[in-house]
RNA sequence: GGCUCAGUAGCUCAGUGGUAGAGCAGGGGACUCAUAAGCCCUUGGUCGCGUGUUCAAAUCACGCCUGAGCCA
């Protein structure tokens, strides 16, 4: 409850729990950056936020990868997980929970959840015969296979023949309920193109799927048949629930679901859409639990227009990228230059161009040039201006007044690039305004009042821009606020209390007479080595 | 084979019935507060192709081509 007695609207967002087969790739970084930006935006709004990420560590593929490396599975997982921690730290990801499916408490949650599904009668024993791809952890239809029985997705791996007695989940029981869900909650699956795919899939008929494997140790035993091991996806999805437990909580569903359930949004790549938009809600229905609000499947990244892949040798290493250019640069490029939901491309030329143009030239230099004038012309303080000076269609005041609403809408729609564009339009207008009013000339002419008004308007526009971009480039936002004389750090979880949205999203908030910090470029231009012809 | 989404300037995209737009990149200019940044001007497009509907089509309909993807 808040002070007025209204229930506080919490916000919980998840990334996938990444499979620890290998160190994190750029796609994992992309999803996580987006989730972090969304979480940070909701923190600005002052909501209690829980951002969940983590790792999915069971399954045959992990067992084999570990064996190939001569390691115990857990040792292998621990090593890979360390790589995730490092990358998230470097990318400035402010997650609240890191959920590992090998955590002891996860076993209890999985067990309890399984029992609920068992009691609803949705689990039965059956026989499963077919070709199995260990890399996919899925059975394949014979006609899907490539020559030499190779998997169509993992083209260098052959599938294996399996003939097993497994436990199945009665997905077929949920076809109508799922269809009703999609109809009643059209925004459950986003974007629309992903939704269409799911509708198409569900309408074509749902088959029960097996939720256990034999001849596999690395996972949880099936509670009703301990000689079998739970299918990795069944336990992985439940990692979202386990993540909700507080440290002090006993690992029960009741405790896990108490505060943050249902999750507001699952952010995923489009490759795991079916698990999140079909299997997962069906499992939850079976267990009698409320469903998440939204599942958003974003697009894939290419590099220089080509699919990335180990076999092509053109992968983009996120850690190398962030080590070279910094967190804000990487975050900004992917969220501003690629429309979230659609496929997008990374090219180094474009990367450098965008960062230089938007962050160094337009935004960074705008603050720098204005700050230096303010220190020279206004004694290093923010000029004290009455808001009355900005009434009649002031180009920045007017634009600034409408900005927060637009940007908020964009963030809520996960239209990060739209949010960036809206803010950048204020930045560009500010540069133009400076040139048109030429405060350096005004000052020489002794027009102190006008000079101060102009500088205030621009400083305030930079502040607002920094505030609204903070979820995407928190480091830059902190630098902007610091140079404007505030003592804040946008990485603080309670930033929405320190700098309330209702106040700081409004143009005209900058306090007059506040002493300015030292001017220093907030984003260095990236110099491209000259091309040798 | 069925379905979905996309195809607009060199690049990334907006525009969804009424004289083709933005940012970046390219070219030129004036300025000097600034990170050789910013500002102004400018080059650049048979809006994938074809047929149809309409006084009028990038926009609507149908067909086709190309790319991405889902399903069988």
Coordinates of C-alpha atoms (C1' of nucleotides) in Angstrom, one line a residue:
Chain A
X1 CA 0.0 0.0 0.0
X2 CA 1.2 3.5 -0.7
X3 CA 0.6 6.5 1.6
X4 CA -2.9 7.0 0.1
X5 CA -3.8 3.4 0.8
X6 CA -3.8 2.3 -2.8
X7 CA -2.1 -1.0 -3.7
X8 CA 1.4 -0.3 -5.0
X9 CA 1.8 -1.4 -8.6
X10 CA 4.8 -3.7 -8.8
X11 CA 6.7 -4.5 -11.9
X12 CA 8.5 -7.8 -12.6
X13 CA 10.3 -8.5 -15.8
X14 CA 12.4 -11.5 -16.8
X15 CA 15.0 -12.3 -19.4
X16 CA 15.2 -15.9 -20.4
X17 CA 17.2 -18.1 -18.0
X18 CA 20.1 -18.6 -20.4
X19 CA 21.4 -22.0 -21.2
X20 CA 24.9 -22.4 -20.0
X21 CA 26.1 -24.5 -22.9
X22 CA 28.6 -21.7 -23.7
X23 CA 29.6 -18.2 -22.7
X24 CA 26.9 -15.5 -23.3
X25 CA 26.5 -14.4 -26.9
X26 CA 25.4 -11.1 -28.2
X27 CA 21.8 -12.2 -28.4
X28 CA 21.6 -12.9 -24.7
X29 CA 23.2 -9.5 -24.1
X30 CA 20.6 -7.8 -26.3
X31 CA 17.6 -9.3 -24.4
X32 CA 19.2 -8.5 -21.1
X33 CA 20.0 -4.9 -22.1
X34 CA 16.3 -4.4 -23.1
X35 CA 15.0 -5.9 -19.9
X36 CA 17.3 -3.8 -17.9
X37 CA 16.2 -0.6 -19.7
X38 CA 12.6 -1.5 -19.1
X39 CA 13.2 -2.3 -15.4
X40 CA 15.1 1.0 -15.0
X41 CA 12.3 2.9 -16.6
X42 CA 9.8 1.5 -14.1
X43 CA 12.2 2.3 -11.3
X44 CA 12.1 5.9 -12.5
X45 CA 8.3 5.8 -12.2
X46 CA 8.8 4.9 -8.6
X47 CA 7.4 1.4 -8.9
X48 CA 8.8 -1.5 -6.9
X49 CA 10.7 -3.4 -9.6
X50 CA 12.1 -7.0 -9.8
X51 CA 14.3 -7.7 -12.7
X52 CA 15.0 -11.3 -13.1
X53 CA 17.7 -13.0 -15.1
X54 CA 19.6 -16.2 -14.6
X55 CA 20.7 -19.5 -16.1
X56 CA 19.2 -22.8 -17.1
X57 CA 21.7 -25.5 -16.3
X58 CA 20.3 -28.9 -16.7
X59 CA 19.9 -31.3 -19.6
X60 CA 21.8 -33.7 -21.7
X61 CA 23.6 -31.1 -23.7
X62 CA 25.1 -29.6 -20.6
X63 CA 26.0 -33.0 -19.3
X64 CA 27.8 -33.8 -22.5
X65 CA 29.5 -30.4 -22.9
X66 CA 30.9 -30.8 -19.4
X67 CA 32.0 -34.3 -20.1
X68 CA 33.8 -33.2 -23.2
X69 CA 35.6 -30.6 -21.2
X70 CA 36.5 -33.2 -18.5
X71 CA 34.5 -31.4 -15.9
X72 CA 31.6 -32.3 -13.6
X73 CA 28.4 -30.6 -14.8
X74 CA 28.2 -28.4 -11.8
X75 CA 31.8 -27.2 -12.2
X76 CA 31.2 -26.5 -15.9
X77 CA 28.0 -24.5 -15.0
X78 CA 29.7 -22.5 -12.3
X79 CA 32.4 -21.5 -14.8
X80 CA 30.0 -20.4 -17.5
X81 CA 27.8 -18.6 -14.9
X82 CA 30.8 -16.6 -13.9
X83 CA 31.0 -15.4 -17.5
X84 CA 27.4 -14.2 -17.3
X85 CA 28.1 -12.3 -14.0
X86 CA 31.0 -10.6 -15.6
X87 CA 29.2 -9.6 -18.7
X88 CA 26.2 -8.2 -16.9
X89 CA 28.4 -6.2 -14.6
X90 CA 30.3 -4.8 -17.6
X91 CA 27.0 -3.9 -19.3
X92 CA 25.7 -2.3 -16.2
X93 CA 22.8 -4.6 -15.8
X94 CA 20.9 -3.8 -12.6
X95 CA 19.2 -7.2 -12.1
X96 CA 17.6 -8.0 -8.8
X97 CA 17.6 -11.8 -9.0
X98 CA 19.9 -14.2 -10.7
X99 CA 18.1 -17.5 -10.8
X100 CA 20.0 -20.7 -11.3
X101 CA 18.1 -23.9 -12.0
X102 CA 20.8 -25.8 -10.0
X103 CA 20.0 -23.8 -6.9
X104 CA 18.8 -26.2 -4.1
X105 CA 15.6 -24.3 -3.5
X106 CA 14.6 -24.6 -7.1
X107 CA 14.3 -28.4 -6.6
X108 CA 11.6 -27.8 -4.0
X109 CA 9.6 -25.4 -6.2
X110 CA 9.8 -27.8 -9.2
X111 CA 8.7 -30.7 -7.0
X112 CA 5.7 -28.8 -5.6
X113 CA 4.7 -27.5 -9.0
X114 CA 4.9 -31.0 -10.5
X115 CA 2.6 -32.3 -7.8
X116 CA 0.0 -29.8 -8.7
X117 CA 0.1 -30.6 -12.3
X118 CA 0.0 -34.3 -11.4
X119 CA -3.0 -33.8 -9.3
X120 CA -4.9 -32.1 -12.1
X121 CA -4.4 -35.3 -14.0
X122 CA -2.4 -33.7 -16.8
X123 CA 0.6 -36.1 -16.5
X124 CA 0.6 -39.6 -17.9
X125 CA 3.0 -42.3 -18.9
X126 CA 3.5 -43.0 -22.6
X127 CA 5.9 -44.2 -25.1
X128 CA 8.0 -41.9 -27.2
X129 CA 9.8 -43.1 -30.3
X130 CA 11.7 -41.0 -32.6
X131 CA 14.8 -39.0 -33.6
X132 CA 16.2 -36.8 -30.9
X133 CA 18.4 -33.8 -31.2
X134 CA 20.4 -33.4 -28.0
X135 CA 21.4 -29.8 -29.0
X136 CA 17.7 -28.9 -29.3
X137 CA 16.6 -31.2 -26.5
X138 CA 13.7 -32.1 -28.8
X139 CA 12.3 -34.9 -30.8
X140 CA 12.3 -34.3 -34.6
X141 CA 10.1 -35.6 -37.3
X142 CA 11.9 -37.7 -39.8
X143 CA 11.0 -35.5 -42.8
X144 CA 12.6 -32.5 -41.1
X145 CA 16.0 -34.1 -41.0
X146 CA 18.9 -33.3 -43.4
X147 CA 21.1 -35.9 -45.0
X148 CA 22.8 -38.3 -42.6
X149 CA 20.1 -37.7 -40.1
X150 CA 21.4 -34.3 -39.1
X151 CA 19.3 -31.8 -37.2
X152 CA 18.0 -29.0 -39.4
X153 CA 19.0 -26.4 -36.7
X154 CA 22.3 -28.0 -35.6
X155 CA 23.4 -28.9 -39.0
X156 CA 26.7 -30.5 -37.9
X157 CA 25.0 -32.8 -35.3
X158 CA 23.3 -36.1 -36.0
X159 CA 20.1 -37.0 -34.2
X160 CA 19.8 -40.1 -32.1
X161 CA 17.1 -42.8 -32.2
X162 CA 15.1 -43.0 -28.9
X163 CA 12.5 -45.4 -27.9
X164 CA 11.5 -44.5 -24.3
X165 CA 8.7 -44.7 -21.8
X166 CA 8.3 -41.1 -20.8
X167 CA 5.9 -39.0 -18.9
X168 CA 3.8 -36.7 -21.0
X169 CA 2.0 -33.4 -20.3
X170 CA -1.5 -33.2 -21.7
X171 CA -1.0 -30.1 -23.7
X172 CA -3.9 -31.1 -25.9
X173 CA -6.2 -30.4 -22.9
X174 CA -5.4 -26.8 -23.2
X175 CA -5.9 -25.9 -26.8
X176 CA -9.3 -24.2 -26.3
X177 CA -8.2 -22.5 -23.1
X178 CA -5.1 -21.1 -24.8
X179 CA -7.1 -19.9 -27.8
X180 CA -9.4 -18.2 -25.4
X181 CA -6.5 -16.6 -23.7
X182 CA -5.0 -15.2 -26.9
X183 CA -8.5 -13.9 -27.9
X184 CA -9.2 -12.2 -24.6
X185 CA -5.7 -10.9 -24.0
X186 CA -4.5 -9.9 -27.5
X187 CA -1.4 -8.2 -26.0
X188 CA -0.4 -11.5 -24.3
X189 CA 2.0 -12.2 -27.2
X190 CA 3.9 -9.4 -28.8
X191 CA 4.7 -8.2 -31.4
X192 CA 1.8 -9.0 -33.6
X193 CA 3.8 -11.1 -36.1
X194 CA 4.9 -13.4 -33.2
X195 CA 1.3 -13.6 -32.1
X196 CA 0.2 -14.7 -35.5
X197 CA 2.8 -17.5 -35.5
X198 CA 1.5 -18.8 -32.2
X199 CA -2.2 -18.6 -33.3
X200 CA -1.3 -20.5 -36.4
X201 CA 0.6 -23.2 -34.4
X202 CA -2.1 -23.6 -31.8
X203 CA -5.0 -23.7 -34.3
X204 CA -3.2 -26.5 -36.2
X205 CA -3.6 -28.7 -33.1
X206 CA -1.6 -29.3 -30.0
X207 CA 0.2 -32.5 -29.2
X208 CA 1.1 -33.6 -25.7
X209 CA 4.8 -33.4 -25.1
X210 CA 7.1 -35.5 -23.0
X211 CA 8.4 -33.9 -19.8
X212 CA 10.8 -36.6 -18.8
X213 CA 13.9 -38.3 -20.2
X214 CA 15.7 -41.5 -19.3
X215 CA 19.4 -42.2 -19.3
X216 CA 20.1 -38.7 -18.1
X217 CA 21.4 -37.8 -14.6
X218 CA 21.8 -34.1 -14.9
X219 CA 18.5 -32.8 -13.8
X220 CA 15.7 -33.4 -11.3
X221 CA 14.2 -36.8 -10.8
X222 CA 10.6 -37.1 -11.8
X223 CA 8.8 -37.0 -8.4
X224 CA 6.4 -39.8 -9.4
X225 CA 9.1 -41.9 -11.2
X226 CA 12.6 -41.2 -9.8
X227 CA 14.3 -43.3 -12.4
X228 CA 13.4 -40.6 -14.9
X229 CA 14.7 -37.1 -15.2
X230 CA 12.5 -34.1 -15.8
X231 CA 12.7 -32.5 -19.2
X232 CA 15.0 -29.5 -19.0
X233 CA 12.3 -27.0 -20.2
X234 CA 9.9 -28.1 -17.6
X235 CA 12.3 -27.2 -14.9
X236 CA 13.8 -24.1 -16.7
X237 CA 10.5 -22.2 -17.0
X238 CA 9.9 -22.7 -13.3
X239 CA 13.2 -20.9 -12.6
X240 CA 11.1 -17.7 -13.0
X241 CA 9.1 -18.7 -10.0
X242 CA 12.0 -19.7 -7.9
X243 CA 13.6 -16.3 -8.6
X244 CA 10.7 -14.6 -6.8
X245 CA 11.7 -16.1 -3.4
X246 CA 13.3 -13.8 -0.9
X247 CA 16.5 -15.1 0.6
X248 CA 14.8 -15.7 3.9
X249 CA 11.8 -17.5 2.4
X250 CA 11.3 -21.3 2.6
X251 CA 11.1 -22.6 -0.9
X252 CA 7.3 -23.0 -1.3
X253 CA 5.1 -21.9 -4.2
X254 CA 3.1 -19.9 -1.7
X255 CA 6.1 -17.8 -0.7
X256 CA 7.3 -17.4 -4.2
X257 CA 4.0 -16.2 -5.6
X258 CA 3.2 -13.9 -2.7
X259 CA 4.6 -10.6 -3.8
X260 CA 5.6 -10.5 -7.5
X261 CA 3.4 -13.0 -9.2
X262 CA 2.2 -12.8 -11.9
X263 CA 5.2 -11.6 -13.9
X264 CA 4.4 -8.5 -15.9
X265 CA 6.5 -9.4 -18.9
X266 CA 8.7 -12.1 -20.1
X267 CA 11.3 -10.8 -22.6
X268 CA 12.6 -13.5 -24.9
X269 CA 14.1 -14.1 -28.3
X270 CA 11.8 -15.3 -30.9
X271 CA 13.4 -18.8 -30.9
X272 CA 11.9 -19.7 -27.6
X273 CA 8.5 -18.3 -28.3
X274 CA 6.6 -21.6 -28.2
X275 CA 7.8 -22.5 -24.8
X276 CA 6.8 -19.2 -23.3
X277 CA 3.6 -18.5 -25.2
X278 CA 2.1 -22.0 -25.4
X279 CA 3.7 -24.6 -23.0
X280 CA 4.3 -22.2 -20.1
X281 CA 0.7 -20.8 -19.9
X282 CA -0.7 -24.3 -20.3
X283 CA 1.5 -25.6 -17.4
X284 CA 0.4 -22.7 -15.3
X285 CA -3.2 -23.3 -16.1
X286 CA -2.8 -26.9 -15.1
X287 CA -1.2 -25.9 -11.8
X288 CA -4.1 -23.4 -11.2
X289 CA -1.9 -20.3 -11.2
X290 CA -2.4 -16.9 -12.7
X291 CA -0.7 -16.2 -16.0
X292 CA 1.9 -13.6 -16.9
X293 CA 0.7 -10.4 -18.6
X294 CA 2.8 -10.3 -21.6
X295 CA 5.4 -12.3 -23.6
X296 CA 7.5 -10.2 -25.9
X297 CA 9.6 -12.0 -28.6
X298 CA 12.2 -9.8 -30.0
X299 CA 14.1 -10.3 -33.3
X300 CA 17.5 -11.7 -34.1
X301 CA 20.7 -9.8 -34.8
X302 CA 22.8 -10.2 -37.8
X303 CA 26.3 -8.9 -38.4
X304 CA 27.0 -6.9 -41.6
X305 CA 23.8 -8.4 -42.9
X306 CA 24.8 -12.0 -42.3
X307 CA 23.5 -14.5 -39.8
X308 CA 26.0 -15.0 -37.0
X309 CA 27.3 -18.4 -36.2
X310 CA 30.3 -20.2 -34.9
X311 CA 30.5 -22.2 -38.1
X312 CA 30.6 -18.9 -40.1
X313 CA 33.2 -17.5 -37.7
X314 CA 31.5 -14.1 -37.6
X315 CA 30.2 -14.0 -34.1
X316 CA 30.2 -10.7 -32.2
X317 CA 31.6 -11.1 -28.8
X318 CA 29.6 -8.9 -26.4
X319 CA 32.3 -8.8 -23.8
X320 CA 34.9 -7.6 -26.3
X321 CA 32.5 -5.0 -27.6
X322 CA 31.7 -3.6 -24.2
X323 CA 35.3 -3.7 -23.2
X324 CA 36.2 -1.6 -26.2
X325 CA 33.4 0.9 -26.3
X326 CA 31.7 0.9 -22.9
X327 CA 28.3 -0.1 -21.6
X328 CA 26.4 3.1 -22.6
X329 CA 27.7 2.8 -26.2
X330 CA 26.6 -0.8 -26.6
X331 CA 23.3 -0.3 -24.9
X332 CA 22.5 2.8 -26.9
X333 CA 23.3 1.2 -30.2
X334 CA 21.2 -1.8 -29.8
X335 CA 18.2 -0.1 -28.3
X336 CA 18.2 3.0 -30.5
X337 CA 19.3 1.6 -33.9
X338 CA 17.2 -1.5 -33.9
X339 CA 13.5 -1.5 -33.7
X340 CA 12.7 -3.9 -30.8
X341 CA 10.8 -6.8 -32.1
X342 CA 12.3 -6.8 -35.6
X343 CA 15.5 -8.3 -36.7
X344 CA 18.4 -5.9 -36.7
X345 CA 22.0 -5.6 -37.9
X346 CA 25.3 -4.7 -36.3
X347 CA 27.9 -3.1 -38.4
X348 CA 30.9 -1.4 -36.9
X349 CA 30.7 1.5 -39.3
X350 CA 27.1 2.2 -38.4
X351 CA 27.9 1.6 -34.7
X352 CA 30.6 4.3 -34.7
X353 CA 28.6 6.7 -36.8
X354 CA 25.6 6.5 -34.6
X355 CA 27.5 6.9 -31.4
X356 CA 29.5 9.8 -32.6
X357 CA 26.5 11.6 -34.1
X358 CA 24.0 11.1 -31.3
X359 CA 26.0 10.8 -28.1
X360 CA 29.2 12.7 -28.8
X361 CA 28.3 15.4 -31.2
X362 CA 24.6 16.1 -30.5
X363 CA 24.1 15.3 -26.9
X364 CA 27.6 15.3 -25.3
X365 CA 28.8 18.4 -27.1
X366 CA 25.6 20.2 -26.4
X367 CA 26.1 19.9 -22.7
X368 CA 29.8 20.7 -22.9
X369 CA 29.4 23.9 -25.0
X370 CA 26.5 25.1 -22.8
X371 CA 28.2 24.3 -19.5
X372 CA 31.4 26.2 -20.5
X373 CA 29.3 29.3 -21.5
X374 CA 27.4 29.0 -18.2
X375 CA 30.6 28.9 -16.2
X376 CA 31.9 31.9 -18.1
X377 CA 28.8 34.0 -18.4
X378 CA 26.8 33.0 -15.4
X379 CA 29.4 32.5 -12.7
X380 CA 29.2 28.7 -12.8
X381 CA 25.6 28.6 -11.5
X382 CA 22.4 27.6 -13.1
X383 CA 20.7 30.9 -14.0
X384 CA 17.6 31.7 -12.0
X385 CA 14.8 32.3 -14.4
X386 CA 11.1 32.7 -13.9
X387 CA 9.1 30.1 -15.9
X388 CA 7.0 33.0 -17.2
X389 CA 9.9 33.8 -19.5
X390 CA 9.1 30.7 -21.5
X391 CA 5.3 31.0 -22.1
X392 CA 4.7 31.9 -25.7
X393 CA 5.8 28.9 -27.8
X394 CA 9.4 28.8 -26.7
X395 CA 10.9 26.2 -29.0
X396 CA 12.5 24.1 -26.2
X397 CA 9.9 24.7 -23.4
X398 CA 7.1 23.6 -25.7
X399 CA 8.9 20.6 -27.0
X400 CA 10.1 19.6 -23.5
X401 CA 6.5 19.9 -22.2
X402 CA 5.3 17.1 -24.5
X403 CA 8.3 14.9 -24.3
X404 CA 7.8 12.8 -21.2
X405 CA 4.4 11.6 -22.2
X406 CA 5.7 10.4 -25.6
X407 CA 8.7 8.8 -24.1
X408 CA 6.7 7.0 -21.4
X409 CA 4.4 5.6 -24.0
X410 CA 7.3 4.4 -26.1
X411 CA 9.0 2.6 -23.1
X412 CA 5.7 1.0 -22.2
X413 CA 5.4 -0.3 -25.7
X414 CA 9.0 -1.4 -25.6
X415 CA 9.7 0.9 -28.5
X416 CA 13.1 1.9 -27.3
X417 CA 14.2 3.4 -30.5
X418 CA 11.2 5.6 -30.6
X419 CA 12.0 6.8 -27.1
X420 CA 15.5 7.7 -28.2
X421 CA 14.3 9.5 -31.3
X422 CA 11.9 11.6 -29.3
X423 CA 14.6 12.7 -26.9
X424 CA 17.1 13.3 -29.7
X425 CA 14.6 15.6 -31.4
X426 CA 14.8 17.9 -28.3
X427 CA 18.6 17.6 -28.3
X428 CA 18.7 18.6 -32.0
X429 CA 16.3 21.5 -31.4
X430 CA 18.6 22.7 -28.6
X431 CA 21.6 22.8 -30.8
X432 CA 19.7 24.7 -33.4
X433 CA 18.3 27.1 -30.7
X434 CA 21.8 27.8 -29.5
X435 CA 23.0 28.8 -32.9
X436 CA 19.9 30.9 -33.6
X437 CA 20.1 32.8 -30.3
X438 CA 24.0 32.9 -30.2
X439 CA 24.4 33.5 -26.4
X440 CA 28.1 34.2 -27.0
X441 CA 27.1 37.2 -29.0
X442 CA 24.3 38.2 -26.6
X443 CA 26.9 38.1 -23.8
X444 CA 29.4 40.3 -25.7
X445 CA 26.5 42.8 -26.3
X446 CA 25.9 42.9 -22.5
X447 CA 22.5 41.3 -22.8
X448 CA 22.9 39.3 -19.6
X449 CA 19.2 38.5 -19.0
X450 CA 18.7 37.1 -22.5
X451 CA 22.0 35.1 -22.2
X452 CA 20.9 33.5 -19.0
X453 CA 17.5 32.7 -20.3
X454 CA 19.0 30.9 -23.3
X455 CA 21.5 29.0 -21.3
X456 CA 18.9 27.9 -18.8
X457 CA 16.6 26.6 -21.5
X458 CA 19.4 24.5 -23.0
X459 CA 20.7 23.2 -19.7
X460 CA 17.3 22.2 -18.7
X461 CA 16.7 20.5 -22.0
X462 CA 19.9 18.5 -21.6
X463 CA 18.8 17.6 -18.1
X464 CA 15.5 16.3 -19.3
X465 CA 17.1 14.4 -22.1
X466 CA 19.5 12.7 -19.7
X467 CA 16.7 11.8 -17.3
X468 CA 14.5 10.3 -20.0
X469 CA 17.5 8.4 -21.6
X470 CA 18.7 7.2 -18.2
X471 CA 17.2 3.7 -18.6
X472 CA 19.2 3.2 -21.7
X473 CA 22.4 5.1 -20.9
X474 CA 22.5 5.3 -17.1
X475 CA 26.2 6.2 -17.1
X476 CA 25.6 9.2 -19.3
X477 CA 22.6 10.3 -17.3
X478 CA 24.6 10.2 -14.1
X479 CA 27.4 12.3 -15.8
X480 CA 24.9 14.8 -17.1
X481 CA 23.2 15.2 -13.7
X482 CA 26.6 15.4 -12.0
X483 CA 27.8 18.1 -14.3
X484 CA 24.6 20.0 -13.7
X485 CA 25.3 20.0 -10.0
X486 CA 23.2 17.2 -8.7
X487 CA 24.6 14.5 -6.5
X488 CA 22.9 11.4 -7.8
X489 CA 23.7 8.0 -9.3
X490 CA 21.2 6.5 -11.7
X491 CA 22.3 3.1 -10.8
X492 CA 20.6 3.4 -7.4
X493 CA 17.5 1.2 -7.1
X494 CA 15.5 4.0 -5.4
X495 CA 16.3 6.5 -8.2
X496 CA 12.5 7.0 -8.6
X497 CA 12.3 8.2 -5.0
X498 CA 15.4 10.4 -5.3
X499 CA 14.3 12.0 -8.6
X500 CA 10.6 11.5 -8.8
X501 CA 9.2 11.1 -12.3
X502 CA 6.4 13.6 -11.7
X503 CA 9.0 16.2 -11.0
X504 CA 12.0 15.3 -13.2
X505 CA 10.2 14.4 -16.3
X506 CA 8.8 17.9 -16.5
X507 CA 10.6 20.7 -18.4
X508 CA 11.5 23.5 -16.0
X509 CA 12.8 21.4 -13.0
X510 CA 16.4 22.6 -13.0
X511 CA 16.8 24.7 -9.8
X512 CA 18.2 28.2 -10.3
X513 CA 21.4 29.1 -8.5
X514 CA 22.5 25.5 -8.3
X515 CA 26.3 25.3 -8.7
X516 CA 27.3 23.6 -11.8
X517 CA 29.9 20.8 -11.9
X518 CA 33.0 20.7 -13.9
X519 CA 32.5 20.5 -17.7
X520 CA 34.0 17.4 -19.2
X521 CA 33.0 15.5 -22.3
X522 CA 30.6 12.8 -21.2
X523 CA 31.1 10.7 -24.3
X524 CA 34.3 10.7 -26.3
X525 CA 34.1 10.6 -30.0
X526 CA 35.2 7.3 -31.4
X527 CA 38.0 7.8 -33.9
X528 CA 38.0 5.3 -36.7
X529 CA 41.5 4.3 -37.9
X530 CA 42.0 5.9 -41.4
X531 CA 41.3 3.3 -44.1
X532 CA 44.3 2.4 -46.1
X533 CA 43.3 2.6 -49.8
Chain B
rG1 C1' 2.1 -26.8 -49.9
rG2 C1' -0.5 -23.3 -46.1
rC3 C1' 0.3 -18.9 -43.4
rU4 C1' 2.8 -14.3 -41.2
rC5 C1' 5.9 -10.1 -41.7
rA6 C1' 9.0 -7.1 -44.7
rG7 C1' 10.5 -4.7 -49.7
rU8 C1' 10.4 3.7 -49.9
rA9 C1' 17.2 8.0 -51.0
rG10 C1' 24.1 4.8 -50.5
rC11 C1' 22.6 2.9 -45.1
rU12 C1' 18.6 2.6 -41.1
rC13 C1' 13.7 3.7 -41.2
rA14 C1' 8.8 7.0 -40.9
rG15 C1' 4.8 7.9 -44.0
rU16 C1' -1.3 3.6 -44.8
rG17 C1' -6.1 7.6 -50.3
rG18 C1' -4.9 13.9 -51.9
rU19 C1' 2.0 17.7 -54.9
rA20 C1' 7.6 11.8 -51.8
rG21 C1' 10.0 12.6 -45.6
rA22 C1' 13.7 12.1 -41.2
rG23 C1' 18.4 10.7 -39.2
rC24 C1' 23.2 9.0 -40.8
rA25 C1' 26.7 9.0 -44.8
rG26 C1' 28.3 12.4 -49.3
rG27 C1' 29.0 17.8 -51.4
rG28 C1' 29.1 23.3 -50.4
rG29 C1' 28.8 27.7 -47.1
rA30 C1' 28.6 31.1 -43.0
rC31 C1' 29.9 31.2 -37.8
rU32 C1' 33.1 30.4 -33.3
rC33 C1' 30.3 29.0 -27.2
rA34 C1' 31.9 23.6 -27.9
rU35 C1' 34.4 17.0 -28.2
rA36 C1' 37.6 19.8 -36.0
rA37 C1' 31.5 19.5 -32.5
rG38 C1' 27.0 22.6 -33.9
rC39 C1' 24.1 25.6 -37.7
rC40 C1' 22.5 26.7 -42.9
rC41 C1' 22.2 25.0 -47.9
rU42 C1' 22.6 20.8 -51.0
rU43 C1' 23.2 15.9 -54.0
rG44 C1' 20.2 11.7 -53.9
rG45 C1' 14.0 8.0 -54.9
rU46 C1' 10.1 4.9 -62.1
rC47 C1' 7.9 4.2 -53.1
rG48 C1' 10.0 -4.6 -55.5
rC49 C1' 7.0 -5.7 -60.4
rG50 C1' 2.3 -6.0 -63.0
rU51 C1' -3.0 -5.4 -63.4
rG52 C1' -7.3 -3.4 -61.3
rU53 C1' -10.6 0.1 -58.1
rU54 C1' -10.7 5.6 -57.8
rC55 C1' -11.2 12.3 -60.0
rA56 C1' -6.7 10.8 -57.2
rA57 C1' -2.6 4.9 -55.1
rA58 C1' 3.8 4.4 -51.6
rU59 C1' -1.1 3.9 -49.2
rC60 C1' -6.9 -0.2 -51.2
rA61 C1' -7.7 -5.2 -54.1
rC62 C1' -5.7 -9.3 -56.9
rG63 C1' -1.4 -11.7 -59.0
rC64 C1' 3.8 -12.2 -59.2
rC65 C1' 9.1 -11.6 -57.6
rU66 C1' 12.7 -11.3 -53.5
rG67 C1' 14.1 -11.7 -48.3
rA68 C1' 13.1 -13.4 -43.1
rG69 C1' 10.2 -16.6 -40.3
rC70 C1' 6.2 -20.1 -38.4
rC71 C1' 3.6 -24.5 -39.7
rA72 C1' 2.8 -29.1 -42.6

